[in-house]
PDB file of C-alpha atoms in Angstrom:
ATOM      1  CA  UNK T   1      -8.054 -13.432  11.466  1.00 93.00           C
ATOM      2  CA  UNK T   2      -6.753 -10.313   9.786  1.00 98.00           C
ATOM      3  CA  UNK T   3      -5.166  -7.398  11.618  1.00 98.00           C
ATOM      4  CA  UNK T   4      -5.116  -3.727  10.648  1.00 98.00           C
ATOM      5  CA  UNK T   5      -3.850  -0.503  12.134  1.00 98.00           C
ATOM      6  CA  UNK T   6      -6.280   2.240  13.042  1.00 98.00           C
ATOM      7  CA  UNK T   7      -5.457   5.721  14.264  1.00 98.00           C
ATOM      8  CA  UNK T   8      -7.784   8.200  15.874  1.00 98.00           C
ATOM      9  CA  UNK T   9      -6.057  11.350  14.659  1.00 98.00           C
ATOM     10  CA  UNK T  10      -5.430  14.474  16.755  1.00 98.00           C
ATOM     11  CA  UNK T  11      -8.724  16.029  15.614  1.00 97.00           C
ATOM     12  CA  UNK T  12     -10.660  12.968  16.829  1.00 97.00           C
ATOM     13  CA  UNK T  13      -8.904  13.076  20.196  1.00 98.00           C
ATOM     14  CA  UNK T  14      -9.575  16.814  20.493  1.00 97.00           C
ATOM     15  CA  UNK T  15     -13.270  16.341  19.609  1.00 97.00           C
ATOM     16  CA  UNK T  16     -13.589  13.701  22.322  1.00 98.00           C
ATOM     17  CA  UNK T  17     -14.802  10.869  20.091  1.00 98.00           C
ATOM     18  CA  UNK T  18     -12.283   8.175  21.108  1.00 98.00           C
ATOM     19  CA  UNK T  19     -14.927   6.020  22.800  1.00 98.00           C
ATOM     20  CA  UNK T  20     -17.436   6.478  19.982  1.00 97.00           C
ATOM     21  CA  UNK T  21     -14.881   5.438  17.337  1.00 98.00           C
ATOM     22  CA  UNK T  22     -13.776   2.349  19.279  1.00 98.00           C
ATOM     23  CA  UNK T  23     -17.411   1.474  19.955  1.00 98.00           C
ATOM     24  CA  UNK T  24     -18.171   1.520  16.233  1.00 97.00           C
ATOM     25  CA  UNK T  25     -15.311  -0.854  15.511  1.00 98.00           C
ATOM     26  CA  UNK T  26     -16.331  -3.242  18.285  1.00 98.00           C
ATOM     27  CA  UNK T  27     -20.023  -3.129  17.331  1.00 97.00           C
ATOM     28  CA  UNK T  28     -19.032  -4.173  13.811  1.00 97.00           C
ATOM     29  CA  UNK T  29     -17.075  -7.267  14.784  1.00 97.00           C
ATOM     30  CA  UNK T  30     -13.563  -5.833  15.157  1.00 98.00           C
ATOM     31  CA  UNK T  31     -11.610  -6.466  18.353  1.00 98.00           C
ATOM     32  CA  UNK T  32      -9.039  -4.072  19.765  1.00 98.00           C
ATOM     33  CA  UNK T  33      -5.969  -6.254  20.395  1.00 98.00           C
ATOM     34  CA  UNK T  34      -3.538  -3.373  21.082  1.00 98.00           C
ATOM     35  CA  UNK T  35      -4.051   0.297  21.923  1.00 98.00           C
ATOM     36  CA  UNK T  36      -2.038   3.299  23.108  1.00 98.00           C
ATOM     37  CA  UNK T  37      -2.139   7.079  23.068  1.00 98.00           C
ATOM     38  CA  UNK T  38       0.932   8.910  21.814  1.00 98.00           C
ATOM     39  CA  UNK T  39       2.032  12.262  20.477  1.00 98.00           C
ATOM     40  CA  UNK T  40       4.171  11.845  17.386  1.00 98.00           C
ATOM     41  CA  UNK T  41       6.884  14.367  16.740  1.00 98.00           C
ATOM     42  CA  UNK T  42       7.390  15.636  13.183  1.00 98.00           C
ATOM     43  CA  UNK T  43      10.093  13.038  12.382  1.00 98.00           C
ATOM     44  CA  UNK T  44       7.894  10.160  13.583  1.00 97.00           C
ATOM     45  CA  UNK T  45       4.977  11.435  11.493  1.00 97.00           C
ATOM     46  CA  UNK T  46       7.270  11.788   8.473  1.00 97.00           C
ATOM     47  CA  UNK T  47       8.501   8.219   8.931  1.00 96.00           C
ATOM     48  CA  UNK T  48       4.988   6.864   9.218  1.00 96.00           C
ATOM     49  CA  UNK T  49       3.760   8.719   6.123  1.00 95.00           C
ATOM     50  CA  UNK T  50       6.991   8.243   4.122  1.00 94.00           C
ATOM     51  CA  UNK T  51       5.002   6.608   1.314  1.00 91.00           C
ATOM     52  CA  UNK T  52       3.446  10.057   0.657  1.00 92.00           C
ATOM     53  CA  UNK T  53       6.670  12.110   0.820  1.00 94.00           C
ATOM     54  CA  UNK T  54       6.480  13.158  -2.845  1.00 94.00           C
ATOM     55  CA  UNK T  55       2.854  14.322  -2.623  1.00 91.00           C
ATOM     56  CA  UNK T  56       1.756  17.906  -2.138  1.00 89.00           C
ATOM     57  CA  UNK T  57      -0.082  17.211   1.104  1.00 91.00           C
ATOM     58  CA  UNK T  58       2.861  15.516   2.885  1.00 94.00           C
ATOM     59  CA  UNK T  59       4.053  18.526   4.891  1.00 96.00           C
ATOM     60  CA  UNK T  60       0.602  19.617   6.039  1.00 95.00           C
ATOM     61  CA  UNK T  61      -0.335  16.019   6.891  1.00 95.00           C
ATOM     62  CA  UNK T  62       2.780  15.425   8.968  1.00 97.00           C
ATOM     63  CA  UNK T  63       2.355  18.829  10.658  1.00 97.00           C
ATOM     64  CA  UNK T  64      -1.222  17.897  11.547  1.00 96.00           C
ATOM     65  CA  UNK T  65      -0.354  14.400  12.750  1.00 97.00           C
ATOM     66  CA  UNK T  66       2.308  15.848  15.062  1.00 98.00           C
ATOM     67  CA  UNK T  67       0.025  18.612  16.376  1.00 98.00           C
ATOM     68  CA  UNK T  68      -1.482  16.643  19.261  1.00 98.00           C
ATOM     69  CA  UNK T  69      -2.037  13.215  20.755  1.00 98.00           C
ATOM     70  CA  UNK T  70      -3.459  10.357  18.701  1.00 98.00           C
ATOM     71  CA  UNK T  71      -4.753   6.918  19.625  1.00 98.00           C
ATOM     72  CA  UNK T  72      -3.167   4.048  17.709  1.00 98.00           C
ATOM     73  CA  UNK T  73      -4.660   0.589  17.823  1.00 98.00           C
ATOM     74  CA  UNK T  74      -4.545  -2.803  16.197  1.00 98.00           C
ATOM     75  CA  UNK T  75      -7.931  -4.156  15.175  1.00 98.00           C
ATOM     76  CA  UNK T  76      -8.524  -7.842  14.456  1.00 98.00           C
ATOM     77  CA  UNK T  77     -11.371  -9.627  12.721  1.00 98.00           C
ATOM     78  CA  UNK T  78     -12.615 -11.219   9.544  1.00 97.00           C
ATOM     79  CA  UNK T  79     -11.614  -8.943   6.638  1.00 97.00           C
ATOM     80  CA  UNK T  80     -10.484  -6.357   9.190  1.00 98.00           C
ATOM     81  CA  UNK T  81      -8.878  -4.042   6.634  1.00 98.00           C
ATOM     82  CA  UNK T  82     -11.942  -3.757   4.401  1.00 98.00           C
ATOM     83  CA  UNK T  83     -14.324  -3.631   7.352  1.00 98.00           C
ATOM     84  CA  UNK T  84     -12.312  -0.857   9.028  1.00 98.00           C
ATOM     85  CA  UNK T  85     -12.261   1.182   5.828  1.00 97.00           C
ATOM     86  CA  UNK T  86     -16.007   0.738   5.389  1.00 97.00           C
ATOM     87  CA  UNK T  87     -16.682   1.913   8.961  1.00 98.00           C
ATOM     88  CA  UNK T  88     -14.366   4.916   8.477  1.00 97.00           C
ATOM     89  CA  UNK T  89     -15.924   6.018   5.179  1.00 96.00           C
ATOM     90  CA  UNK T  90     -14.316   7.758   2.205  1.00 95.00           C
ATOM     91  CA  UNK T  91     -11.162   9.823   2.831  1.00 92.00           C
ATOM     92  CA  UNK T  92     -13.036  12.945   1.789  1.00 93.00           C
ATOM     93  CA  UNK T  93     -15.942  13.250   4.248  1.00 93.00           C
ATOM     94  CA  UNK T  94     -18.008  14.986   1.553  1.00 93.00           C
ATOM     95  CA  UNK T  95     -17.983  11.643  -0.328  1.00 95.00           C
ATOM     96  CA  UNK T  96     -18.434   9.406   2.721  1.00 95.00           C
ATOM     97  CA  UNK T  97     -21.620   7.419   3.245  1.00 96.00           C
ATOM     98  CA  UNK T  98     -24.077   8.383   5.967  1.00 96.00           C
ATOM     99  CA  UNK T  99     -23.331   6.703   9.272  1.00 95.00           C
ATOM    100  CA  UNK T 100     -19.577   6.458   8.712  1.00 97.00           C
ATOM    101  CA  UNK T 101     -17.084   7.976  11.137  1.00 98.00           C
ATOM    102  CA  UNK T 102     -15.794  10.501   8.630  1.00 97.00           C
ATOM    103  CA  UNK T 103     -19.254  11.600   7.475  1.00 96.00           C
ATOM    104  CA  UNK T 104     -20.331  12.256  11.050  1.00 96.00           C
ATOM    105  CA  UNK T 105     -17.185  13.720  12.613  1.00 96.00           C
ATOM    106  CA  UNK T 106     -14.631  14.874  10.004  1.00 95.00           C
ATOM    107  CA  UNK T 107     -14.141  18.512   9.075  1.00 93.00           C
ATOM    108  CA  UNK T 108     -12.150  17.986   5.873  1.00 91.00           C
ATOM    109  CA  UNK T 109     -10.120  15.642   3.719  1.00 88.00           C
ATOM    110  CA  UNK T 110      -7.022  15.904   5.931  1.00 86.00           C
ATOM    111  CA  UNK T 111      -8.734  16.414   9.286  1.00 93.00           C
ATOM    112  CA  UNK T 112     -10.828  13.318   8.816  1.00 95.00           C
ATOM    113  CA  UNK T 113     -10.679  11.804  12.330  1.00 96.00           C
ATOM    114  CA  UNK T 114      -9.263   8.365  11.500  1.00 98.00           C
ATOM    115  CA  UNK T 115      -6.610   6.492   9.538  1.00 96.00           C
ATOM    116  CA  UNK T 116      -6.718   2.845   8.520  1.00 97.00           C
ATOM    117  CA  UNK T 117      -4.343   0.540   6.672  1.00 97.00           C
ATOM    118  CA  UNK T 118      -5.236   0.013   3.015  1.00 96.00           C
ATOM    119  CA  UNK T 119      -3.654  -3.416   2.391  1.00 97.00           C
ATOM    120  CA  UNK T 120      -2.153  -6.373   4.262  1.00 97.00           C
ATOM    121  CA  UNK T 121       1.365  -5.170   3.384  1.00 97.00           C
ATOM    122  CA  UNK T 122       0.645  -1.667   4.646  1.00 96.00           C
ATOM    123  CA  UNK T 123      -0.955  -3.070   7.801  1.00 98.00           C
ATOM    124  CA  UNK T 124       2.163  -5.112   8.564  1.00 97.00           C
ATOM    125  CA  UNK T 125       4.406  -2.037   8.239  1.00 97.00           C
ATOM    126  CA  UNK T 126       2.044   0.267  10.135  1.00 98.00           C
ATOM    127  CA  UNK T 127       1.422  -2.126  13.024  1.00 98.00           C
ATOM    128  CA  UNK T 128       5.149  -2.701  13.496  1.00 98.00           C
ATOM    129  CA  UNK T 129       5.761   1.067  13.393  1.00 98.00           C
ATOM    130  CA  UNK T 130       3.861   1.509  16.659  1.00 98.00           C
ATOM    131  CA  UNK T 131       3.707  -1.911  18.350  1.00 98.00           C
ATOM    132  CA  UNK T 132       6.026  -4.788  19.161  1.00 97.00           C
ATOM    133  CA  UNK T 133       4.780  -8.381  19.431  1.00 95.00           C
ATOM    134  CA  UNK T 134       4.523  -8.188  23.244  1.00 97.00           C
ATOM    135  CA  UNK T 135       1.992  -5.326  22.975  1.00 98.00           C
ATOM    136  CA  UNK T 136      -0.491  -7.204  20.761  1.00 98.00           C
ATOM    137  CA  UNK T 137      -2.787  -9.599  22.580  1.00 97.00           C
ATOM    138  CA  UNK T 138      -4.774 -12.615  21.481  1.00 91.00           C
ATOM    139  CA  UNK T 139      -7.729 -13.115  23.809  1.00 87.00           C
TER     140      UNK T 139
END
């Protein structure tokens, strides 16, 4: 079973779609094996998105991600990374397929409701950024 990190970003929390997002993951065969709500400060957001530090959107992204609470979770299932990304839809909601989270709820390319790991290596880093082994459950 593969694991991936998923984040319901501050805009998703503010819009009140936490339950809807989790429901979509669970209805598509992904299990939530760890979950918590947190409010990242700017330094924590910068550390999480360090891979993007040389990109033009880094400052606005880390400002946004530290602007309110987010829900971080570990999802588990067959091909969890690819399945999560399919359920989320394209990063730019204008390009996302109908029925995806981003197509239905996102307001823009940065305020796009959710984040998901893009590879097994990224998932390993991202999961360990927010969770220790005692917070991830196998049930």
